[in-house]
Tab-separated table of C-alpha atoms and ligand atoms in Angstrom:
chain	number	residue	atom	x	y	z
A	1	UNK	CA	-27.480	-3.465	198.152
A	2	UNK	CA	-28.402	0.320	197.200
A	3	UNK	CA	-28.488	0.404	193.392
A	4	UNK	CA	-30.079	2.493	190.763
A	5	UNK	CA	-29.868	2.692	187.079
A	6	UNK	CA	-30.357	5.789	184.966
A	7	UNK	CA	-30.733	4.296	181.443
A	8	UNK	CA	-31.724	5.468	177.996
A	9	UNK	CA	-29.347	8.969	177.902
A	10	UNK	CA	-27.050	11.058	176.295
A	11	UNK	CA	-23.912	10.868	179.142
A	12	UNK	CA	-21.762	14.184	178.315
A	13	UNK	CA	-18.717	13.731	180.861
A	14	UNK	CA	-16.092	16.621	180.009
A	15	UNK	CA	-13.965	15.528	182.768
A	16	UNK	CA	-13.383	11.854	180.705
A	17	UNK	CA	-14.145	13.319	177.024
A	18	UNK	CA	-17.452	11.132	177.041
A	19	UNK	CA	-20.457	12.039	174.997
A	20	UNK	CA	-22.277	9.313	174.012
A	21	UNK	CA	-25.256	7.131	174.320
A	22	UNK	CA	-25.249	5.304	177.811
A	23	UNK	CA	-26.888	3.866	180.795
A	24	UNK	CA	-25.326	4.912	184.264
A	25	UNK	CA	-24.766	2.643	187.130
A	26	UNK	CA	-24.784	3.766	190.827
A	27	UNK	CA	-23.880	1.533	193.675
A	28	UNK	CA	-23.979	2.653	197.497
A	29	UNK	CA	-23.990	6.362	196.122
A	30	UNK	CA	-21.109	5.924	193.737
A	31	UNK	CA	-20.575	5.784	190.199
A	32	UNK	CA	-20.233	1.714	189.144
A	33	UNK	CA	-20.214	2.103	185.427
A	34	UNK	CA	-20.816	4.151	182.804
A	35	UNK	CA	-21.827	2.624	179.344
A	36	UNK	CA	-23.958	0.413	177.393
A	37	UNK	CA	-22.751	-2.483	179.296
A	38	UNK	CA	-24.196	-0.684	182.665
A	39	UNK	CA	-27.777	-3.138	182.715
A	40	UNK	CA	-25.987	-5.924	182.341
A	41	UNK	CA	-23.716	-5.508	185.532
A	42	UNK	CA	-26.794	-4.006	187.674
A	43	UNK	CA	-27.537	-6.506	190.456
A	44	UNK	CA	-31.050	-8.067	190.616
A	45	UNK	CA	-32.457	-5.560	192.987
A	46	UNK	CA	-31.724	-2.393	190.991
A	47	UNK	CA	-34.120	0.391	190.627
A	48	UNK	CA	-34.449	1.533	186.884
A	49	UNK	CA	-34.612	5.117	186.098
A	50	UNK	CA	-35.264	5.629	182.515
A	51	UNK	CA	-34.712	9.281	181.009
A	52	UNK	CA	-35.083	8.704	177.401
A	53	UNK	CA	-33.870	11.358	174.871
A	54	UNK	CA	-32.186	13.189	178.048
A	55	UNK	CA	-28.737	14.337	178.906
A	56	UNK	CA	-27.295	13.030	182.153
A	57	UNK	CA	-24.177	14.861	183.015
A	58	UNK	CA	-22.041	15.273	186.665
A	59	UNK	CA	-24.006	17.290	188.991
A	60	UNK	CA	-23.704	21.076	188.463
A	61	UNK	CA	-21.737	22.808	190.738
A	62	UNK	CA	-22.426	26.630	191.575
A	63	UNK	CA	-19.566	28.431	193.262
A	64	UNK	CA	-21.098	31.219	193.862
A	65	UNK	CA	-24.280	31.533	196.187
A	66	UNK	CA	-25.425	33.299	199.014
A	67	UNK	CA	-27.512	30.755	201.065
A	68	UNK	CA	-28.010	33.690	203.742
A	69	UNK	CA	-27.897	31.254	206.830
A	70	UNK	CA	-27.136	32.420	209.605
A	71	UNK	CA	-28.679	35.534	210.533
A	72	UNK	CA	-30.815	36.562	207.423
A	73	UNK	CA	-33.101	33.740	207.355
A	74	UNK	CA	-35.803	35.945	206.024
A	75	UNK	CA	-34.252	36.139	202.705
A	76	UNK	CA	-33.068	32.397	202.516
A	77	UNK	CA	-32.225	29.279	204.305
A	78	UNK	CA	-30.060	26.336	204.078
A	79	UNK	CA	-33.013	24.616	203.147
A	80	UNK	CA	-34.623	26.791	200.741
A	81	UNK	CA	-31.114	27.888	198.829
A	82	UNK	CA	-30.492	24.460	198.410
A	83	UNK	CA	-33.946	23.228	197.244
A	84	UNK	CA	-33.488	26.075	194.292
A	85	UNK	CA	-30.319	24.557	193.808
A	86	UNK	CA	-31.591	21.114	193.104
A	87	UNK	CA	-34.396	22.463	191.098
A	88	UNK	CA	-32.093	24.377	188.798
A	89	UNK	CA	-29.583	21.390	188.396
A	90	UNK	CA	-27.271	22.337	190.926
A	91	UNK	CA	-25.855	19.453	193.393
A	92	UNK	CA	-23.300	21.560	194.789
A	93	UNK	CA	-22.785	24.908	195.844
A	94	UNK	CA	-20.344	27.143	197.478
A	95	UNK	CA	-22.150	29.579	199.996
A	96	UNK	CA	-20.757	33.146	200.417
A	97	UNK	CA	-19.048	34.142	204.125
A	98	UNK	CA	-20.959	37.398	204.145
A	99	UNK	CA	-23.833	35.956	206.362
A	100	UNK	CA	-24.741	37.214	210.061
A	101	UNK	CA	-22.312	36.718	211.616
A	102	UNK	CA	-19.858	36.297	208.911
A	103	UNK	CA	-18.396	32.950	208.091
A	104	UNK	CA	-14.705	34.276	209.343
A	105	UNK	CA	-14.291	31.680	212.124
A	106	UNK	CA	-14.064	27.994	212.379
A	107	UNK	CA	-17.180	27.620	214.582
A	108	UNK	CA	-19.302	29.443	211.869
A	109	UNK	CA	-17.938	26.938	209.193
A	110	UNK	CA	-19.163	24.013	211.440
A	111	UNK	CA	-22.465	25.381	212.081
A	112	UNK	CA	-23.074	25.837	208.620
A	113	UNK	CA	-21.669	22.158	207.790
A	114	UNK	CA	-23.769	20.748	210.496
A	115	UNK	CA	-27.087	22.619	209.508
A	116	UNK	CA	-26.531	21.508	205.513
A	117	UNK	CA	-25.883	17.693	206.496
A	118	UNK	CA	-29.314	17.707	208.417
A	119	UNK	CA	-31.366	20.031	205.738
A	120	UNK	CA	-29.427	20.610	202.718
A	121	UNK	CA	-30.688	19.004	199.851
A	122	UNK	CA	-27.761	19.087	198.011
A	123	UNK	CA	-23.898	19.107	199.020
A	124	UNK	CA	-22.960	22.542	200.366
A	125	UNK	CA	-19.403	23.763	200.415
A	126	UNK	CA	-18.411	26.797	202.304
A	127	UNK	CA	-16.369	29.926	201.339
A	128	UNK	CA	-14.736	31.674	204.501
A	129	UNK	CA	-13.877	35.314	204.897
A	130	UNK	CA	-10.302	36.717	203.648
A	131	UNK	CA	-10.847	39.642	206.675
A	132	UNK	CA	-12.543	39.517	209.956
A	133	UNK	CA	-15.963	40.575	210.004
A	134	UNK	CA	-15.506	41.104	205.992
A	135	UNK	CA	-14.156	44.432	207.203
A	136	UNK	CA	-11.377	44.465	204.933
A	137	UNK	CA	-8.796	45.369	207.922
A	138	UNK	CA	-7.184	42.513	209.621
A	139	UNK	CA	-7.117	39.155	208.243
A	140	UNK	CA	-8.841	36.336	209.036
A	141	UNK	CA	-7.690	33.353	210.855
A	142	UNK	CA	-6.910	31.690	207.210
A	143	UNK	CA	-5.616	28.340	208.335
A	144	UNK	CA	-8.091	27.765	210.886
A	145	UNK	CA	-10.728	28.094	208.271
A	146	UNK	CA	-8.829	25.868	206.075
A	147	UNK	CA	-8.926	22.721	209.108
A	148	UNK	CA	-12.579	24.014	209.207
A	149	UNK	CA	-13.147	22.810	206.004
A	150	UNK	CA	-13.521	25.805	203.641
A	151	UNK	CA	-12.529	25.341	200.080
A	152	UNK	CA	-11.863	29.181	199.338
A	153	UNK	CA	-11.915	32.515	200.776
A	154	UNK	CA	-13.524	35.645	199.617
A	155	UNK	CA	-14.917	39.066	201.136
A	156	UNK	CA	-17.718	38.891	198.684
A	157	UNK	CA	-19.977	41.446	198.652
A	158	UNK	CA	-16.863	43.378	199.800
A	159	UNK	CA	-13.499	43.688	198.111
A	160	UNK	CA	-10.345	44.386	200.120
A	161	UNK	CA	-9.033	47.816	199.276
A	162	UNK	CA	-5.664	47.618	201.025
A	163	UNK	CA	-3.627	46.128	198.561
A	164	UNK	CA	-0.535	45.115	201.174
A	165	UNK	CA	-3.444	43.309	203.112
A	166	UNK	CA	-4.403	41.626	200.169
A	167	UNK	CA	-1.066	40.588	199.355
A	168	UNK	CA	-0.201	39.123	202.974
A	169	UNK	CA	-3.838	37.326	202.568
A	170	UNK	CA	-2.714	35.747	199.452
A	171	UNK	CA	0.444	34.807	200.683
A	172	UNK	CA	-1.188	32.540	203.353
A	173	UNK	CA	-3.877	31.274	201.202
A	174	UNK	CA	-0.910	29.960	198.850
A	175	UNK	CA	0.296	28.254	202.321
A	176	UNK	CA	-2.870	26.569	202.414
A	177	UNK	CA	-3.655	26.180	198.887
A	178	UNK	CA	-6.673	27.876	198.916
A	179	UNK	CA	-8.058	29.910	196.435
A	180	UNK	CA	-8.956	33.505	196.918
A	181	UNK	CA	-11.935	34.498	194.853
A	182	UNK	CA	-12.277	38.527	194.872
A	183	UNK	CA	-15.284	40.609	194.139
A	184	UNK	CA	-13.391	43.257	192.145
A	185	UNK	CA	-14.551	46.765	192.979
A	186	UNK	CA	-12.574	49.951	193.735
A	187	UNK	CA	-14.314	51.723	196.193
A	188	UNK	CA	-12.989	55.118	195.305
A	189	UNK	CA	-13.900	55.134	191.840
A	190	UNK	CA	-17.470	53.675	192.311
A	191	UNK	CA	-18.288	55.625	195.685
A	192	UNK	CA	-21.969	55.337	195.726
A	193	UNK	CA	-22.784	53.936	192.149
A	194	UNK	CA	-25.763	51.951	191.741
A	195	UNK	CA	-26.009	51.077	187.704
A	196	UNK	CA	-23.508	51.304	184.638
A	197	UNK	CA	-21.764	54.396	184.335
A	198	UNK	CA	-22.496	55.297	180.535
A	199	UNK	CA	-25.632	56.417	178.131
A	200	UNK	CA	-28.452	54.842	180.313
A	201	UNK	CA	-27.326	56.122	183.898
A	202	UNK	CA	-27.295	59.488	182.255
A	203	UNK	CA	-30.686	59.532	180.908
A	204	UNK	CA	-32.345	57.823	183.893
A	205	UNK	CA	-30.519	60.335	186.463
A	206	UNK	CA	-28.775	57.370	188.323
A	207	UNK	CA	-25.498	57.296	189.848
A	208	UNK	CA	-22.923	55.704	187.571
A	209	UNK	CA	-20.849	52.409	188.619
A	210	UNK	CA	-17.865	52.910	186.182
A	211	UNK	CA	-16.361	49.820	184.484
A	212	UNK	CA	-12.634	50.723	185.561
A	213	UNK	CA	-14.315	50.631	188.843
A	214	UNK	CA	-13.612	46.203	188.623
A	215	UNK	CA	-11.196	46.530	185.753
A	216	UNK	CA	-8.626	48.260	188.537
A	217	UNK	CA	-9.249	45.422	191.077
A	218	UNK	CA	-8.702	42.772	188.215
A	219	UNK	CA	-5.402	44.099	187.138
A	220	UNK	CA	-4.533	44.430	190.988
A	221	UNK	CA	-5.133	40.835	191.301
A	222	UNK	CA	-3.175	39.866	188.110
A	223	UNK	CA	-0.054	41.598	189.724
A	224	UNK	CA	-0.933	40.185	193.327
A	225	UNK	CA	-1.001	37.023	191.435
A	226	UNK	CA	2.094	37.274	189.532
A	227	UNK	CA	3.655	38.438	192.646
A	228	UNK	CA	2.625	35.896	195.286
A	229	UNK	CA	2.279	32.751	192.817
A	230	UNK	CA	-1.278	32.530	194.860
A	231	UNK	CA	-4.597	31.306	192.615
A	232	UNK	CA	-6.586	34.388	192.419
A	233	UNK	CA	-10.261	33.856	191.134
A	234	UNK	CA	-12.206	37.116	189.946
A	235	UNK	CA	-16.007	36.792	190.841
A	236	UNK	CA	-18.956	38.046	188.639
A	237	UNK	CA	-17.013	39.833	185.846
A	238	UNK	CA	-18.980	42.318	183.672
A	239	UNK	CA	-16.717	44.483	182.101
A	240	UNK	CA	-14.851	43.928	178.578
A	241	UNK	CA	-11.537	45.382	180.273
A	242	UNK	CA	-11.744	42.751	182.936
A	243	UNK	CA	-11.969	39.973	179.884
A	244	UNK	CA	-8.955	41.497	178.256
A	245	UNK	CA	-6.931	41.877	181.266
A	246	UNK	CA	-7.640	38.277	181.934
A	247	UNK	CA	-6.942	36.918	178.734
A	248	UNK	CA	-3.428	38.750	178.645
A	249	UNK	CA	-2.776	37.538	182.163
A	250	UNK	CA	-3.657	33.666	181.439
A	251	UNK	CA	-1.562	33.846	178.266
A	252	UNK	CA	1.411	34.416	180.502
A	253	UNK	CA	0.471	31.679	182.513
A	254	UNK	CA	-0.500	33.424	185.628
A	255	UNK	CA	-2.623	31.295	188.327
A	256	UNK	CA	-5.877	33.553	187.523
A	257	UNK	CA	-9.199	32.537	186.678
A	258	UNK	CA	-12.221	34.171	186.473
A	259	UNK	CA	-16.358	33.487	186.404
A	260	UNK	CA	-19.741	34.985	184.598
A	261	UNK	CA	-23.225	35.198	185.390
A	262	UNK	CA	-26.188	34.845	183.164
A	263	UNK	CA	-27.557	38.070	183.996
A	264	UNK	CA	-24.289	39.916	182.874
A	265	UNK	CA	-24.398	38.268	179.273
A	266	UNK	CA	-27.891	38.331	178.829
A	267	UNK	CA	-29.493	41.822	179.875
A	268	UNK	CA	-27.821	45.220	179.521
A	269	UNK	CA	-28.085	48.776	181.411
A	270	UNK	CA	-30.827	49.385	178.701
A	271	UNK	CA	-32.871	46.996	180.851
A	272	UNK	CA	-33.022	49.375	183.677
A	273	UNK	CA	-34.609	52.197	181.423
A	274	UNK	CA	-37.664	49.321	181.340
A	275	UNK	CA	-38.783	46.593	178.641
A	276	UNK	CA	-39.642	48.805	176.164
A	277	UNK	CA	-36.019	50.319	175.905
A	278	UNK	CA	-34.390	46.843	176.644
A	279	UNK	CA	-36.124	44.702	174.044
A	280	UNK	CA	-36.098	47.482	170.846
A	281	UNK	CA	-32.154	47.922	171.802
A	282	UNK	CA	-29.909	45.461	173.344
A	283	UNK	CA	-32.753	42.801	173.570
A	284	UNK	CA	-33.853	42.216	170.105
A	285	UNK	CA	-32.142	39.242	169.706
A	286	UNK	CA	-32.366	37.256	172.983
A	287	UNK	CA	-35.727	35.639	172.938
A	288	UNK	CA	-35.996	35.366	169.117
A	289	UNK	CA	-39.506	36.102	168.628
A	290	UNK	CA	-41.145	39.340	168.797
A	291	UNK	CA	-44.088	40.403	170.875
A	292	UNK	CA	-46.744	39.517	172.170
A	293	UNK	CA	-44.958	37.308	174.344
A	294	UNK	CA	-42.125	39.728	175.677
A	295	UNK	CA	-42.059	40.302	179.451
A	296	UNK	CA	-42.594	43.606	180.483
A	297	UNK	CA	-41.270	45.563	183.200
A	298	UNK	CA	-40.916	49.410	184.044
A	299	UNK	CA	-37.920	51.920	184.270
A	300	UNK	CA	-36.100	51.634	187.593
A	301	UNK	CA	-37.254	47.975	188.413
A	302	UNK	CA	-34.750	47.192	191.458
A	303	UNK	CA	-34.719	43.273	190.352
A	304	UNK	CA	-32.223	44.871	187.898
A	305	UNK	CA	-30.072	46.351	190.126
A	306	UNK	CA	-27.074	44.353	191.064
A	307	UNK	CA	-23.416	44.511	192.034
A	308	UNK	CA	-21.079	44.628	189.560
A	309	UNK	CA	-23.965	46.140	187.297
A	310	UNK	CA	-25.558	45.410	183.983
A	311	UNK	CA	-23.233	47.011	181.348
A	312	UNK	CA	-23.389	48.024	178.136
A	313	UNK	CA	-24.086	45.447	174.781
A	314	UNK	CA	-20.507	45.844	174.082
A	315	UNK	CA	-19.577	44.514	177.693
A	316	UNK	CA	-21.967	42.136	176.969
A	317	UNK	CA	-20.357	40.803	173.848
A	318	UNK	CA	-17.119	40.889	175.615
A	319	UNK	CA	-18.332	38.136	178.193
A	320	UNK	CA	-19.753	36.147	175.797
A	321	UNK	CA	-16.367	36.427	173.821
A	322	UNK	CA	-14.548	35.585	177.012
A	323	UNK	CA	-16.609	32.592	177.836
A	324	UNK	CA	-16.339	31.137	174.083
A	325	UNK	CA	-12.684	31.542	173.781
A	326	UNK	CA	-11.918	30.191	177.288
A	327	UNK	CA	-10.651	32.787	179.110
A	328	UNK	CA	-13.582	32.481	181.383
A	329	UNK	CA	-13.914	29.214	182.647
A	330	UNK	CA	-16.632	29.141	185.145
A	331	UNK	CA	-20.121	29.898	185.045
A	332	UNK	CA	-22.023	30.783	188.260
A	333	UNK	CA	-25.038	32.596	189.708
A	334	UNK	CA	-24.295	35.141	192.143
A	335	UNK	CA	-27.939	33.964	193.545
A	336	UNK	CA	-28.624	36.671	196.020
A	337	UNK	CA	-31.728	36.592	197.243
A	338	UNK	CA	-33.155	39.539	199.204
A	339	UNK	CA	-37.116	40.031	200.386
A	340	UNK	CA	-39.753	41.878	198.543
A	341	UNK	CA	-40.018	44.715	201.079
A	342	UNK	CA	-36.278	45.514	200.721
A	343	UNK	CA	-36.416	45.479	197.116
A	344	UNK	CA	-39.638	47.649	196.902
A	345	UNK	CA	-37.764	51.092	197.660
A	346	UNK	CA	-36.345	53.620	194.908
A	347	UNK	CA	-33.645	52.033	192.898
A	348	UNK	CA	-30.977	54.505	195.002
A	349	UNK	CA	-31.993	52.524	198.197
A	350	UNK	CA	-32.510	49.207	197.195
A	351	UNK	CA	-30.078	45.913	197.906
A	352	UNK	CA	-27.829	44.667	195.092
A	353	UNK	CA	-28.645	41.349	193.833
A	354	UNK	CA	-30.838	38.795	192.351
A	355	UNK	CA	-31.964	35.358	192.812
A	356	UNK	CA	-30.243	33.014	189.881
A	357	UNK	CA	-30.231	29.188	190.886
A	358	UNK	CA	-33.209	28.289	189.030
A	359	UNK	CA	-32.647	30.053	185.928
A	360	UNK	CA	-29.058	30.126	185.156
A	361	UNK	CA	-28.678	26.927	183.363
A	362	UNK	CA	-31.368	27.858	181.014
A	363	UNK	CA	-29.917	31.240	180.107
A	364	UNK	CA	-26.445	29.791	179.634
A	365	UNK	CA	-27.947	27.398	177.463
A	366	UNK	CA	-29.647	30.115	175.563
A	367	UNK	CA	-26.700	32.592	175.146
A	368	UNK	CA	-24.032	30.382	174.858
A	369	UNK	CA	-24.886	26.729	173.076
A	370	UNK	CA	-28.399	27.806	171.070
A	371	UNK	CA	-26.436	30.467	169.501
A	372	UNK	CA	-23.293	28.060	169.042
A	373	UNK	CA	-20.708	29.727	170.767
A	374	UNK	CA	-20.204	26.760	172.941
A	375	UNK	CA	-20.780	23.062	172.389
A	376	UNK	CA	-22.846	21.411	175.337
A	377	UNK	CA	-20.226	19.601	176.850
A	378	UNK	CA	-17.730	22.666	176.843
A	379	UNK	CA	-20.791	24.520	178.500
A	380	UNK	CA	-21.233	21.907	181.414
A	381	UNK	CA	-17.517	21.803	181.869
A	382	UNK	CA	-17.711	25.082	182.898
A	383	UNK	CA	-20.087	23.873	185.563
A	384	UNK	CA	-18.707	20.977	186.583
A	385	UNK	CA	-15.042	20.201	185.945
A	386	UNK	CA	-14.016	23.859	186.209
A	387	UNK	CA	-15.432	24.713	189.271
A	388	UNK	CA	-13.826	21.103	190.732
A	389	UNK	CA	-10.750	21.737	189.706
A	390	UNK	CA	-10.544	25.514	190.858
A	391	UNK	CA	-11.703	24.538	194.486
A	392	UNK	CA	-10.050	20.961	194.283
A	393	UNK	CA	-13.683	19.432	195.059
A	394	UNK	CA	-14.023	15.685	194.592
A	395	UNK	CA	-16.937	16.280	192.413
A	396	UNK	CA	-17.813	17.594	188.890
A	397	UNK	CA	-16.947	13.815	187.493
A	398	UNK	CA	-18.644	10.369	186.302
A	399	UNK	CA	-15.469	8.851	186.795
A	400	UNK	CA	-15.617	5.069	188.337
A	401	UNK	CA	-16.214	5.357	191.765
A	402	UNK	CA	-17.075	9.526	191.960
A	403	UNK	CA	-20.030	10.247	194.287
A	404	UNK	CA	-23.174	9.726	192.129
A	405	UNK	CA	-24.097	13.315	191.901
A	406	UNK	CA	-25.883	13.581	188.461
A	407	UNK	CA	-28.009	16.479	186.742
A	408	UNK	CA	-30.284	15.319	184.142
A	409	UNK	CA	-31.609	17.715	181.279
A	410	UNK	CA	-33.345	18.288	178.237
A	411	UNK	CA	-31.286	21.215	176.793
A	412	UNK	CA	-34.044	22.023	174.176
A	413	UNK	CA	-37.339	21.873	176.444
A	414	UNK	CA	-38.743	25.452	176.628
A	415	UNK	CA	-40.714	26.679	179.569
A	416	UNK	CA	-41.892	29.700	181.414
A	417	UNK	CA	-39.992	30.462	184.943
A	418	UNK	CA	-43.280	31.737	186.827
A	419	UNK	CA	-43.199	33.079	189.901
A	420	UNK	CA	-44.718	30.981	192.319
A	421	UNK	CA	-43.172	28.085	191.079
A	422	UNK	CA	-39.725	28.958	192.206
A	423	UNK	CA	-38.366	27.112	195.569
A	424	UNK	CA	-36.048	29.968	196.812
A	425	UNK	CA	-37.366	31.757	199.650
A	426	UNK	CA	-37.110	35.453	197.859
A	427	UNK	CA	-38.601	36.256	194.213
A	428	UNK	CA	-36.016	39.153	193.232
A	429	UNK	CA	-35.283	37.672	189.583
A	430	UNK	CA	-35.784	39.879	186.504
A	431	UNK	CA	-36.580	36.766	184.431
A	432	UNK	CA	-40.208	36.009	185.757
A	433	UNK	CA	-42.262	35.676	182.765
A	434	UNK	CA	-39.392	34.635	180.245
A	435	UNK	CA	-39.960	31.691	177.702
A	436	UNK	CA	-36.576	29.831	178.776
A	437	UNK	CA	-35.017	27.073	176.539
A	438	UNK	CA	-33.056	24.014	178.542
A	439	UNK	CA	-34.627	22.713	181.590
A	440	UNK	CA	-33.414	20.267	184.306
A	441	UNK	CA	-35.882	17.286	184.909
A	442	UNK	CA	-33.731	15.555	187.802
A	443	UNK	CA	-31.128	15.760	190.421
A	444	UNK	CA	-29.302	12.616	192.169
A	445	UNK	CA	-27.150	13.595	194.799
A	446	UNK	CA	-24.834	10.848	196.291
A	447	UNK	CA	-27.385	8.369	194.396
A	448	UNK	CA	-30.233	9.628	195.857
A	449	UNK	CA	-33.064	11.289	193.517
A	450	UNK	CA	-33.364	14.584	195.453
A	451	UNK	CA	-35.526	16.300	192.910
A	452	UNK	CA	-37.661	15.413	189.972
A	453	UNK	CA	-39.654	17.236	187.299
A	454	UNK	CA	-43.693	17.138	188.261
A	455	UNK	CA	-42.181	18.823	191.612
A	456	UNK	CA	-42.546	15.601	193.158
A	457	UNK	CA	-39.749	15.473	196.446
A	458	UNK	CA	-38.345	12.392	196.553
A	459	UNK	CA	-37.491	11.709	200.181
A	460	UNK	CA	-33.739	11.411	200.564
B	1	ZN	ZN1	-20.115	39.931	194.677
């Protein structure tokens, strides 16, 4: 019998309202027992995995990841992206459909499932496109995508501008019980904006991406969720107005939800003006201690260019409040790898996006748990229970019989995110050199140790 006993830990399982000292017994890849009695029930040949003093929780889920395969494997592959996921504490990821070709048909979904089964370090769930070619003109075959196994549809990277088309897509998605995830961006307002429209865009002479460009589409999505009854999920929220709209809509019981990414609730647009400006203004309280230890970067660093852009300190505060009061239920990375040569150009010409899988848990702990805005269990719920519920995944819980996906972490351990130590194929992270607090030490997927600290990959 294949059995593993994880011992000596504090088990936090928001789905079962559990936060207690316990052992976890895994048999044949499934959770067999959680509790002090687990050791007594373990078969004689059980492998023991002592993790004294560490937190064990259901394997984390990141529902917003760009794995770049097929078609853009110079940036990332399913193998490297899922390796980065494991190192960041994630046992399941949802990959976005803006690959080349895009995931707008059943064949591409099958291809990804196949490659992920062989090469993936963690579980890969697939999001299909809303429209053919992600062109925003014609609906993708939503029923056929659902049969192929997609867990949601989204045109992420793009946003369906035609409201009538979006309405019809929502009606179809509802018939197939698929949530629709939306990258909220009004093209006519945003035009070719490259950073948040505000003080710093004026100072730096860069074209502005106004907060209203996001808020308009969040409002549109709320209205259409009400019209159609479909479940709409607003991706990577960055603006205060978006949080306010979502809060009001949820009060009215509408099927609308939202997610936030650590860069939007850690950094602000001042970071685009360079580390000096950031640490002296909006960054004052982020890392606690002052110089000499603060990371440095120059103005116009393209590692601080993403879509939606870093916003004002007031927007950042609103996102943190939205996470604290439950308006925003889900945390994720929007892991968006790009090659160095693509990012090493003028700010205007660089692609949007940063990697995030390996730093998102630590940044979330720092900005939400260590600042006492959220308890540890509440934070873990936003990476487990909440995404599993939205996408109806049989994951995110340590219930008996569930898949034995576990994340093992020390929420207090300090570490520095070093270039070269990351598993992602790309290095477009703004957080290199940052002293982070909160570290994943091991990840178990389906009862197998997929990654443990000391960079020792255990054969699956
Ligand atoms: Zn997006």
